Coordinates of C-alpha atoms and ligand atoms in Angstrom, one line a residue:
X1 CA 76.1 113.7 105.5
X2 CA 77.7 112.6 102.2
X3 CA 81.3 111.3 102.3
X4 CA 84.0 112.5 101.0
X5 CA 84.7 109.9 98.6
X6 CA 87.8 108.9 96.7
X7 CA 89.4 106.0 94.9
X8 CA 92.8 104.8 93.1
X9 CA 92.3 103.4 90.2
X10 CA 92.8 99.2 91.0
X11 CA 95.8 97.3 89.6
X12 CA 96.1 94.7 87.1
X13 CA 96.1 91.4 89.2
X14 CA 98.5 90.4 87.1
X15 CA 101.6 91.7 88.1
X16 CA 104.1 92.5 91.8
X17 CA 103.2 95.8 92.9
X18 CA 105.9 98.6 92.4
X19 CA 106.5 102.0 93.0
X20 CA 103.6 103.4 90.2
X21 CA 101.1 101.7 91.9
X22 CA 102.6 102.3 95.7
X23 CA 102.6 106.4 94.6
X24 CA 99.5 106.3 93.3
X25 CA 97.9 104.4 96.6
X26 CA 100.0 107.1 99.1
X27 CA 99.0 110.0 97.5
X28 CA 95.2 109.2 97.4
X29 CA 95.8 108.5 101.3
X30 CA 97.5 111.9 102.0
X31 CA 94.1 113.4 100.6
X32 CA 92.2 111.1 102.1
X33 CA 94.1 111.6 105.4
X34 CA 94.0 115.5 104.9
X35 CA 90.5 116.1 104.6
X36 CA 89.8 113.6 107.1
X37 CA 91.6 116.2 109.4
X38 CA 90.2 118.9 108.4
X39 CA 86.4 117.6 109.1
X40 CA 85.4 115.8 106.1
X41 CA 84.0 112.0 106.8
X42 CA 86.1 110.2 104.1
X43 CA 85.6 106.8 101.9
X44 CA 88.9 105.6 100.7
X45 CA 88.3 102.6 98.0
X46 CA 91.1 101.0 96.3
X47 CA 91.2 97.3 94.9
X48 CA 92.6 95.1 92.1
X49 CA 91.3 94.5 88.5
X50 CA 91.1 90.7 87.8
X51 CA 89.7 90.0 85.1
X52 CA 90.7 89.8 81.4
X53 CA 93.1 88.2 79.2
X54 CA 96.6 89.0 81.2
X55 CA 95.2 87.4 84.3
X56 CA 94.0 84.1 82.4
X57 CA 97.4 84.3 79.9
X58 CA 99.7 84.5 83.2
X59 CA 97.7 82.2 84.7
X60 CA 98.0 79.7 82.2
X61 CA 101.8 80.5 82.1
X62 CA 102.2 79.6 85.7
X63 CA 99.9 76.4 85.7
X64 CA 97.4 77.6 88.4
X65 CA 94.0 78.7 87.6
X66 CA 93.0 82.5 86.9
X67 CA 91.5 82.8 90.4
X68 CA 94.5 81.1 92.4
X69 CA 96.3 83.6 90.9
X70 CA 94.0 86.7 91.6
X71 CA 94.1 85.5 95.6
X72 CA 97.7 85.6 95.2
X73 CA 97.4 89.2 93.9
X74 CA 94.6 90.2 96.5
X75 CA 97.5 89.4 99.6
X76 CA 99.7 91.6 97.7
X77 CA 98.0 93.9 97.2
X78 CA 96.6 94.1 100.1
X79 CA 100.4 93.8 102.3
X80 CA 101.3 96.4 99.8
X81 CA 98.4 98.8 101.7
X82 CA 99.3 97.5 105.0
X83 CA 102.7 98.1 104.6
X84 CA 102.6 101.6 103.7
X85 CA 100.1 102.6 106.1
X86 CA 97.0 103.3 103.8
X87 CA 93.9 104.0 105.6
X88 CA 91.6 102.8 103.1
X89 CA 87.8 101.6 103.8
X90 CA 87.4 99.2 101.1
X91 CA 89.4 97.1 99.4
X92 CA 87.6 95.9 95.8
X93 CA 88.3 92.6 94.1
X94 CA 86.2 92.5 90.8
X95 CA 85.5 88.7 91.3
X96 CA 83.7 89.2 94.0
X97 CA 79.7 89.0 93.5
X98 CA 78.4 92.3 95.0
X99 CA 80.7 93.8 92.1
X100 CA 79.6 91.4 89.0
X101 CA 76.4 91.7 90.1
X102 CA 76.4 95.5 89.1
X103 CA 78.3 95.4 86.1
X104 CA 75.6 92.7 84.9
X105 CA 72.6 95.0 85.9
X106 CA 74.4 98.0 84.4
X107 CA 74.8 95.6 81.2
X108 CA 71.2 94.6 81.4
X109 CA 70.1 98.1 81.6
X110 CA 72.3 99.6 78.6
X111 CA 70.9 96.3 76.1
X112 CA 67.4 97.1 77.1
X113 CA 67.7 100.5 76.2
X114 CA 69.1 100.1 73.1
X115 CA 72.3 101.3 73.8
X116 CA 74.2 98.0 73.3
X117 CA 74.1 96.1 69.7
X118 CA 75.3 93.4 67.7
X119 CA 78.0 93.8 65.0
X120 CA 81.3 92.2 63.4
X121 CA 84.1 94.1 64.6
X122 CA 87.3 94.3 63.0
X123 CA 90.4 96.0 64.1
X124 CA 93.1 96.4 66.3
X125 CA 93.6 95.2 69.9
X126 CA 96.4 95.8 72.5
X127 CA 96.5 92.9 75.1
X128 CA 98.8 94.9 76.9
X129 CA 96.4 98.0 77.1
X130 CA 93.7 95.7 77.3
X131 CA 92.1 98.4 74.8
X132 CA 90.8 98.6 71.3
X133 CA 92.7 100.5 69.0
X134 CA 91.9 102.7 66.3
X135 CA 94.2 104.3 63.0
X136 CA 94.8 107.0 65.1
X137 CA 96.0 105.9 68.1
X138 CA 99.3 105.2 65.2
X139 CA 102.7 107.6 65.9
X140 CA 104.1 109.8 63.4
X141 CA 105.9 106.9 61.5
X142 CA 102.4 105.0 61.7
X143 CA 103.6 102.7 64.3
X144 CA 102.0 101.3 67.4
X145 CA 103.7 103.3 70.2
X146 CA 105.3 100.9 72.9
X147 CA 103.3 101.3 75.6
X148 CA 100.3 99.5 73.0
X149 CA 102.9 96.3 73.0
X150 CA 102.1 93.6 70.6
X151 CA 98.9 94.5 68.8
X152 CA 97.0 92.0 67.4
X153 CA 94.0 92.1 64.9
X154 CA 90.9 90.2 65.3
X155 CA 88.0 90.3 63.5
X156 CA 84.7 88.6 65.4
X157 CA 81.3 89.3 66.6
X158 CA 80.8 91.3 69.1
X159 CA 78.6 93.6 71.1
X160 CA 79.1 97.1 70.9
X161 CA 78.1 100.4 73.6
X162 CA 76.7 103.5 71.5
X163 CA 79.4 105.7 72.8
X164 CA 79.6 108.1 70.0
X165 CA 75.6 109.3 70.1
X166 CA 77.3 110.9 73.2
X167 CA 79.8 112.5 72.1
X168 CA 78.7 116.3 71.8
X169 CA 77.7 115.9 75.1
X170 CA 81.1 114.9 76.9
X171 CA 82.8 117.9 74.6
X172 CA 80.1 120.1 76.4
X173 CA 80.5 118.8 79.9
X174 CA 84.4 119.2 79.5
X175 CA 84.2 122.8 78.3
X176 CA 82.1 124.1 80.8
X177 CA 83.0 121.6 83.8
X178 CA 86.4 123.2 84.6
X179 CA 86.8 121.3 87.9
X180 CA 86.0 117.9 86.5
X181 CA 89.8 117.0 85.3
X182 CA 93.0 117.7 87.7
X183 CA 95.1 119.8 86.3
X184 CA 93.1 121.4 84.3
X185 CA 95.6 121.1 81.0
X186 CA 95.0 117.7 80.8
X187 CA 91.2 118.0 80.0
X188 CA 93.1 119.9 76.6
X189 CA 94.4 116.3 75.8
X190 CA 90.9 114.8 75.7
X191 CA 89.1 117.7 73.5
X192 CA 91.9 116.8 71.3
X193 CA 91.1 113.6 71.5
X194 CA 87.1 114.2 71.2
X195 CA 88.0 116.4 67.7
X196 CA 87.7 113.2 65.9
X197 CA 84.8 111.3 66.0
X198 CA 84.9 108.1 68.4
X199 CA 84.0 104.9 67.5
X200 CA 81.1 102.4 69.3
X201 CA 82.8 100.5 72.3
X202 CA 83.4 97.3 71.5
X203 CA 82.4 95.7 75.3
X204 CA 82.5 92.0 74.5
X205 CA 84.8 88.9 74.0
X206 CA 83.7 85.8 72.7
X207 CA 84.2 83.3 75.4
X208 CA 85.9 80.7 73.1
X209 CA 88.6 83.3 73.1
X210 CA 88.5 84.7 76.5
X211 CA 86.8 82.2 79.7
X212 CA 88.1 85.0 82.6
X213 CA 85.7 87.7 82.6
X214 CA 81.8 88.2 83.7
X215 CA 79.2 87.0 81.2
X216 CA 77.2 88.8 79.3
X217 CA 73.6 88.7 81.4
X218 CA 71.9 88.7 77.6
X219 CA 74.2 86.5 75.6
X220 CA 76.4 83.9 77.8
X221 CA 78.5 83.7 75.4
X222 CA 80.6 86.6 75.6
X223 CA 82.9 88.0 78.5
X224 CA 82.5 91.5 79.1
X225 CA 85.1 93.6 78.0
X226 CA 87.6 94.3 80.9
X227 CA 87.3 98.3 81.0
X228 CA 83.8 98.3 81.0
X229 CA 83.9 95.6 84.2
X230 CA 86.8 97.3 86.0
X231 CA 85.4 101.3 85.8
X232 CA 82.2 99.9 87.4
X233 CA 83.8 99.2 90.6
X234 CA 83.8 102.5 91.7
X235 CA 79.8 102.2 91.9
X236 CA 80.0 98.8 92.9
X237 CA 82.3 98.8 96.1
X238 CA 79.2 101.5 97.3
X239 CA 76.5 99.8 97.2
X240 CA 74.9 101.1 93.3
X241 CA 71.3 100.0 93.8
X242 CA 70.9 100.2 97.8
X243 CA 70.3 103.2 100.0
X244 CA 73.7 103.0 101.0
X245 CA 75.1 104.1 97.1
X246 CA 73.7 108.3 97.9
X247 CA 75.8 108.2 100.7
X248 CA 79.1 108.1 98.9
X249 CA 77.7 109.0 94.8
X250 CA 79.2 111.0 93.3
X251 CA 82.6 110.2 94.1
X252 CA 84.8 113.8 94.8
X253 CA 87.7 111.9 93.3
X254 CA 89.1 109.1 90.9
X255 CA 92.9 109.2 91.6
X256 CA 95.1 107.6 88.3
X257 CA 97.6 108.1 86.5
X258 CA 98.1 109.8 83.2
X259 CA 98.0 106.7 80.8
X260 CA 94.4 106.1 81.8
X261 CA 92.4 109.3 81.2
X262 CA 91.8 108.9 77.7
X263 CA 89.8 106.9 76.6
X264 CA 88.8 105.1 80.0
X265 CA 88.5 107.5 82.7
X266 CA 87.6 111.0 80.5
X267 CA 85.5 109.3 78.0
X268 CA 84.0 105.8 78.6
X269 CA 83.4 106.6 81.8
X270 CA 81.8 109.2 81.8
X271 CA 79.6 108.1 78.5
X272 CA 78.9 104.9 80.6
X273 CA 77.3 106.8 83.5
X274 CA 75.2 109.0 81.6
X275 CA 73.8 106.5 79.7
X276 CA 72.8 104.7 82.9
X277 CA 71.3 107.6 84.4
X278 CA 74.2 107.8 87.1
X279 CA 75.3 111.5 88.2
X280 CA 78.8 112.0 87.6
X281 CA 82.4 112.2 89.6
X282 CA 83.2 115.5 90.2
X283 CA 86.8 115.2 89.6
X284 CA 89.4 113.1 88.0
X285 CA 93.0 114.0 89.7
X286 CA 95.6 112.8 87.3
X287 CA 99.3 112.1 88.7
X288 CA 102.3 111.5 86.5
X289 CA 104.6 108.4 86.0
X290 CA 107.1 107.8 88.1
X291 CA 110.3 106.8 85.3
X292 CA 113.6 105.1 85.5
X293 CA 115.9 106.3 83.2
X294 CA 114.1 108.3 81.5
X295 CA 110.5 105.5 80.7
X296 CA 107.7 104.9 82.7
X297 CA 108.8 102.2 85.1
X298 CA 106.3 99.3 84.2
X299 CA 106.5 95.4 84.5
X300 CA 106.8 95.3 80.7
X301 CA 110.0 97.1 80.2
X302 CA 111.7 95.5 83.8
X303 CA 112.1 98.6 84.9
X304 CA 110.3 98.3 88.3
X305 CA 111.4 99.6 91.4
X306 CA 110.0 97.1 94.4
X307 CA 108.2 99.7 96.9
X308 CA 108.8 97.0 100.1
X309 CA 112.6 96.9 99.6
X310 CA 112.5 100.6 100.3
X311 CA 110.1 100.2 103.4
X312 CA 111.7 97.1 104.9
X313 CA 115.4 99.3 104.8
X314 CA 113.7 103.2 105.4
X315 CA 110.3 102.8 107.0
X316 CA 106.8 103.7 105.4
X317 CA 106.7 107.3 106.1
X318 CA 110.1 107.7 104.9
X319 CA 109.1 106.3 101.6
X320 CA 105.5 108.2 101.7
X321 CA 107.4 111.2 102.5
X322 CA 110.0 110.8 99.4
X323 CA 107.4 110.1 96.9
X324 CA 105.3 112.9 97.7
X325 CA 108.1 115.2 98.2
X326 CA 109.9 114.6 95.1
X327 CA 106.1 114.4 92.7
X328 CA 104.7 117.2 91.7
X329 CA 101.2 115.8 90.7
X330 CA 100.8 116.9 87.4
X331 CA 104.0 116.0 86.3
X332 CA 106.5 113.2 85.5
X333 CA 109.2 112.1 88.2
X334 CA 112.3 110.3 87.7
X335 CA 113.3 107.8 90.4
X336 CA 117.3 106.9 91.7
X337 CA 118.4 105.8 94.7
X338 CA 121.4 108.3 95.0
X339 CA 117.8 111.2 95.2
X340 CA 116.2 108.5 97.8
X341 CA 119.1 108.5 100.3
X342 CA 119.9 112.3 99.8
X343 CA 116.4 112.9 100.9
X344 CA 116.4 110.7 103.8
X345 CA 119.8 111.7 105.0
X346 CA 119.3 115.3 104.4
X347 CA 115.5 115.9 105.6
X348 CA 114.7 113.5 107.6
X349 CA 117.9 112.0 109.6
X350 CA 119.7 115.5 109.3
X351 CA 117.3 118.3 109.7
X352 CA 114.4 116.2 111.2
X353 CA 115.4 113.7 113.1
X354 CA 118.7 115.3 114.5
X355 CA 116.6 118.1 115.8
X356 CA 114.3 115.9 118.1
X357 CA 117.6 114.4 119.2
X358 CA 118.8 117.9 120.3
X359 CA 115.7 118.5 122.1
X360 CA 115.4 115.5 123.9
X361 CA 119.0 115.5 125.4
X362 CA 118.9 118.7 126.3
X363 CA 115.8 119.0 128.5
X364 CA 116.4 115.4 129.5
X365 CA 120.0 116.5 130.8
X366 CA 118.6 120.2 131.8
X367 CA 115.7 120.2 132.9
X368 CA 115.2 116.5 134.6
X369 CA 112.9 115.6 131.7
X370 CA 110.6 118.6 131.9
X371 CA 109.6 121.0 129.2
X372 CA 110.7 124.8 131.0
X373 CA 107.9 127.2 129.8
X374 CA 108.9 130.7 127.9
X375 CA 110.2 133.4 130.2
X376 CA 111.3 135.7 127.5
X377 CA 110.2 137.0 123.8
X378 CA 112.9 138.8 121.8
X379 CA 113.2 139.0 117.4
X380 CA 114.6 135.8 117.3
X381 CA 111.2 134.3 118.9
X382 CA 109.3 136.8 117.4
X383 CA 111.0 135.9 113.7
X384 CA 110.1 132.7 114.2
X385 CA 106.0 132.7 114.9
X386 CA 105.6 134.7 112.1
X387 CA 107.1 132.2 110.5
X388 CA 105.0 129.4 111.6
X389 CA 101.7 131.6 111.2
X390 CA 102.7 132.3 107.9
X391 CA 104.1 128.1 107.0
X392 CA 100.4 127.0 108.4
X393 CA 98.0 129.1 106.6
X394 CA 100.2 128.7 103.4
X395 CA 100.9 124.9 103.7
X396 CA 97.2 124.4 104.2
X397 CA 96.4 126.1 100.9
X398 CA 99.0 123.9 99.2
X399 CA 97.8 120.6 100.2
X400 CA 94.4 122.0 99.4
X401 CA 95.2 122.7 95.8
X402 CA 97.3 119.3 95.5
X403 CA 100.7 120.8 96.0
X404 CA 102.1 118.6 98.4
X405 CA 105.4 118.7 97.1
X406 CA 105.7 122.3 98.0
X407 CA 103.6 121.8 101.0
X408 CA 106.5 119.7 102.3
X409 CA 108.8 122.3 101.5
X410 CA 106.9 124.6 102.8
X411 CA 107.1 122.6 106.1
X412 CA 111.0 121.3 106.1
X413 CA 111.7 124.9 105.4
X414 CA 110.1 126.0 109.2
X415 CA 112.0 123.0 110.4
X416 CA 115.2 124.2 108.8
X417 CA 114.7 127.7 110.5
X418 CA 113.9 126.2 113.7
X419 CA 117.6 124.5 113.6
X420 CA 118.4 128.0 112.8
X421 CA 117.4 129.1 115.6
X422 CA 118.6 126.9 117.8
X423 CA 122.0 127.5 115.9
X424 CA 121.7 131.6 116.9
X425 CA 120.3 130.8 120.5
X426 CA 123.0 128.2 121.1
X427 CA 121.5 127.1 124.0
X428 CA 124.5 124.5 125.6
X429 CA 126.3 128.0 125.7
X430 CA 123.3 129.5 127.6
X431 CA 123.4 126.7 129.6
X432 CA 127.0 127.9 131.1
X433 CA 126.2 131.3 131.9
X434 CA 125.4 133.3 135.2
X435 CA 123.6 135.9 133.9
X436 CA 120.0 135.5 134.9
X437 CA 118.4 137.1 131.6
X438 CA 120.4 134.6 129.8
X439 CA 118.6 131.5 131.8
X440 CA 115.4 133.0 130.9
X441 CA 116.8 132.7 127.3
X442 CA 118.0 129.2 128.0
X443 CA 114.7 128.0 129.2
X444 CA 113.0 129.8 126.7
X445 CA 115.2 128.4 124.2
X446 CA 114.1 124.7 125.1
X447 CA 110.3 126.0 124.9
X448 CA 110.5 127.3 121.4
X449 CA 112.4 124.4 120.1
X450 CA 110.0 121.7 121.2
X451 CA 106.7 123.9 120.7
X452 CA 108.0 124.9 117.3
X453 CA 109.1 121.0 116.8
X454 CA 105.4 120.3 117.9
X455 CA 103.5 122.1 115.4
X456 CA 105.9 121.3 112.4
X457 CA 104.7 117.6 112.8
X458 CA 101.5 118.7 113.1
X459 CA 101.2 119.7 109.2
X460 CA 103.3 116.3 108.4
X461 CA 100.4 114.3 109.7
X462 CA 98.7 113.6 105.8
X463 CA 102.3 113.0 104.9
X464 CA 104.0 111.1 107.8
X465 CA 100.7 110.0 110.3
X466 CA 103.6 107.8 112.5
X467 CA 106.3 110.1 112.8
X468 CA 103.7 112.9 113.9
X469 CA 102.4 110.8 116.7
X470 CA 105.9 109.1 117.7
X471 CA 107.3 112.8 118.1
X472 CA 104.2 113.9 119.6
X473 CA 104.8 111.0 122.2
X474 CA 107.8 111.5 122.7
X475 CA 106.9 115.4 123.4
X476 CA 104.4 114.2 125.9
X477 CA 101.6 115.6 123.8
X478 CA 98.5 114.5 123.6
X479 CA 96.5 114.7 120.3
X480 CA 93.6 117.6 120.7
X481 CA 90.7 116.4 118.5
X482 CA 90.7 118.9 116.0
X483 CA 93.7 119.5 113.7
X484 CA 93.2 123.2 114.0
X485 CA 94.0 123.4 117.4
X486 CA 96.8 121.1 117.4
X487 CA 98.6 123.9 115.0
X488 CA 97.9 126.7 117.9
X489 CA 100.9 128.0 119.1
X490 CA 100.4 127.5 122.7
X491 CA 101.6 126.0 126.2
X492 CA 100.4 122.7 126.4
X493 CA 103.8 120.8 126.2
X494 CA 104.9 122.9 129.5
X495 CA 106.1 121.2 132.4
X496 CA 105.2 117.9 130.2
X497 CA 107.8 115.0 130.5
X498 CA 109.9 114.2 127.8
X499 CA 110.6 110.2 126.4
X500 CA 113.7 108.6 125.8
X501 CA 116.2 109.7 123.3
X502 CA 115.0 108.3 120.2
X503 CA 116.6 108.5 116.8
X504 CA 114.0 108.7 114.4
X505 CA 115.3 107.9 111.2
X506 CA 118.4 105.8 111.6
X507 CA 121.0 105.6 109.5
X508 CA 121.2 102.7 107.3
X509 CA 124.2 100.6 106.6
X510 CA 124.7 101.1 103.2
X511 CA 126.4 98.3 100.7
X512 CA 128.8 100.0 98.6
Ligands
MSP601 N1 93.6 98.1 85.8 C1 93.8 99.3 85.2 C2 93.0 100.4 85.9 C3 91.5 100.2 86.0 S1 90.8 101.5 86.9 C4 89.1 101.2 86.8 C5 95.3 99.7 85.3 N2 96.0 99.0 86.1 S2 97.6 99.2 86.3 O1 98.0 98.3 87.3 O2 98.3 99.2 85.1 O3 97.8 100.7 86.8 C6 97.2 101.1 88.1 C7 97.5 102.5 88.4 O4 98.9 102.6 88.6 C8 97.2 103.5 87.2 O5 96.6 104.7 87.7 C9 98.5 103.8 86.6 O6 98.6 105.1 86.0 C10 99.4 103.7 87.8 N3 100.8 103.5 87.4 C11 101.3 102.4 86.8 N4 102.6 102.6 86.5 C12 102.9 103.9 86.9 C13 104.2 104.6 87.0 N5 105.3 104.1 86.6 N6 104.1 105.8 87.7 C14 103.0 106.2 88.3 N7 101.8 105.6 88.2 C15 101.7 104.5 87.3 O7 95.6 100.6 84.5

């Protein structure tokens, strides 16, 4: 069976990780994690990007060598995925020889079929972007915008990759593949791109410029280009030229960010494949920035907000579930702490966390520990299955189409009507009174609360995979093996013991 396979784009080795690159890594995990649940065998790849001039300008700046300071960036990156619970398979370092291998053959390939040549080039270059620029990548005023930074011009020999004989093409295949960008108005942004023609690819540096990248394989030279070596890893970390590569090819999904679609990911990737013979990925999902203050937060402006401050104080699922909660995928999202702690306090502590609390004390107190079954089913119970039937199916959907945001919504929404219900039940008063219909209520009560309890951390799971099992635990539940039948409304928590009183998500002492 083919996997289901999907990547993050890999970082720039030269720089901490923060919250862009912590968003981008957790939402690729909560599809990877969804689809693993609902039956799909799934091949997470992320890595780092370590070649090119920042790694070997940084490097220099520091006084260590381009590679110490790529093995610096691998444990960080690396802690970065451990510490926020990713479950990738693969973790990619483009120094690594299976990968350079590849891009050398791909190289090889492209020069022998004539689709790589010789010529001066003379233009613009954004170190930052790591990207050749052209007139009209120029604002309004004819200025570089920022995110370019300095922009230097060069003028040199170089090799070049006949990108433009494929243009028409790539016009084509975006017009009539409608599922092949995520959303779908960002494929508008590269046919607006595409109206213009597109230079050749410049895919070479000479080394007397640049030592830190992979030779040439037919002129030693020259470095290849850092785009052209870094979009191969997604072929690479698969195994391209073993039986192993059809098991994964094409990949379902490249997960980036916006600021990387065009020209990389919408045009020279794509252009690079089919020149190579190489089916293409079937879809590109495209996330927003996360901003501070109003800019994307990047390591160039100092606007960075360190992801492991937040897990060390809240915990990785509390940060997985903020960053998902507050993105919608397509769009931009602005960060502040004041929106962190609301969330936290709000969803999690309040309406979470405290109603777990409420559980445990009461049948721990009650019931000696033991979930009572149902004895009763009036509109309040009734009210509140429909309400779960209806939060599943839709929630489902949701995370199906990408909406997570809403998806969690969806989901704190049933856990909000749950502490309703509990509120309208009231069962400590139950708990007083002699009226025998009323102690079928108060068990009843206590069976609804943790059932319903039970199946709202069931759709979490994607989200929040250590809260789900540390409630389900705690519920005495064990895990059925498919998802599905873990979000049946059923009896299996009956008579089960309870754990200790646990608060979930603590509150933390705040510094004013
Ligand atoms: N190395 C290239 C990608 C090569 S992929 C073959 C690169 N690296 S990066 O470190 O600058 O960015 C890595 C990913 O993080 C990109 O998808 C980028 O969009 C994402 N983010 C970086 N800053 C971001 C925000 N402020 N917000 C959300 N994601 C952003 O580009």
């Amino acid at each position: 069976m083919k996997s289901f396979y999907i990547t993050t784009a890999i970082d720039y080795a030269n720089g901490k990780p923060h919250l862009g690159h912590a968003y981008e890594k957790v939402l690729t995990d909560v599809v990877a994690r969804f689809r693993r649940l609902m039956g799909d065998e799934v091949y997470f790849l992320t890595g780092i990007d370590e070649h090119g001039q920042k790694v070997q300008q940084s490097a220099g700046e520091r006084g260590i060598t381009p590679i110490e300071l790529c093995d610096e960036a691998a444990v960080a990156f690396k802690g970065l995925c451990a510490s926020l619970d990713i479950s990738n398979d693969d973790f990619i370092r483009t120094t690594e020889d299976r990968h350079k291998k590849v891009v050398r053959s791909i190289l090889q390939k492209l020069f022998d079929q004539g689709d790589i040549y010789k010529a001066e080039y003379k233009g613009y270059y954004s170190k930052r972007a790591e990207q050749f620029l052209q007139e009209k990548d120029r604002d309004g005023n004819g200025e570089w915008p920022e995110i370019f930074g300095e922009v230097e011009e060069i003028a040199e020999s170089n090799y070049f990759f006949r990108l433009s004989r494929h243009q028409e093409w790539l016009v084509e295949q975006l017009k009539t593949n409608k599922s092949f960008i995520y959303p779908r108005f960002r494929a508008k942004q590269v046919l607006e791109f595409l109206k213009e023609p597109i230079n050749d690819l410049c895919i070479s540096r000479p080394r007397e410029r640049l030592e830190w990248g992979i030779p040439l394989p037919f002129d030693e030279e020259y470095v290849t280009y850092v785009w052209f070596d870094a979009l191969v890893n997604y072929i690479s970390a698969v195994g391209y030229g073993t039986d192993s590569f059809e098991k994964h090819w094409p990949a379902d999904f490249h997960v980036i960010g916006k600021d990387i679609l065009v020209p990389p990911h919408a045009v020279y990737w794509p252009i690079m494949l089919k020149a190579a013979g190489i089916a293409l990925p079937k879809s590109l999902l495209v996330h927003g920035w996360w901003l501070k203050s109003g800019a994307k937060m990047s390591k160039s402006t100092g606007t960075v907000v360190d992801p492991l401050d937040l897990i060390d104080q809240f915990g990785s699922d509390a940060f997985r579930y903020f960053v998902t909660r507050e993105m919608n995928v397509g769009q931009d999202s602005e960060f502040s702490q004041e929106r962190y702690m609301s969330r936290y306090n709000s969803d999690l502590a309040n309406d979470l966390g405290n109603l777990l609390s409420r559980v445990l004390t009461m049948v721990g107190r009650n019931f000696g520990g033991k979930i009572p079954g149902p004895r009763i089913e009036e509109s309040l119970e009734l009210e509140l299955w429909t309400l779960w039937k209806d939060t599943q199916k839709k929630v489902l959907d949701l995370y199906g189409e990408f909406q997570f945001h809403s998806g969690l919504e969806k989901t704190f929404a049933f856990i909000s009507a749950i502490n309703r219900y509990a509120e309208q039940r009231a069962p400590w008063k139950l708990a007083k009174s002699e009226d025998p219909e009323d102690r079928k209520r108060f068990e009843t009560s206590l069976y609804v609360m943790t059932e319903s309890l039970r199946l709202a951390v069931g759709l979490l799971e994607p989200v929040m995979p250590n809260t789900t099992d540390k409630v389900y635990d705690l519920l005495g539940y064990t895990k059925e093996a498919d998802w599905d039948r873990r979000l049946l409304r059923g009896d299996t928590l009956v008579g089960q013991e309870i754990g200790e009183k646990t608060i979930l998500f603590p509150k933390p002492q705040m510094e004013s």
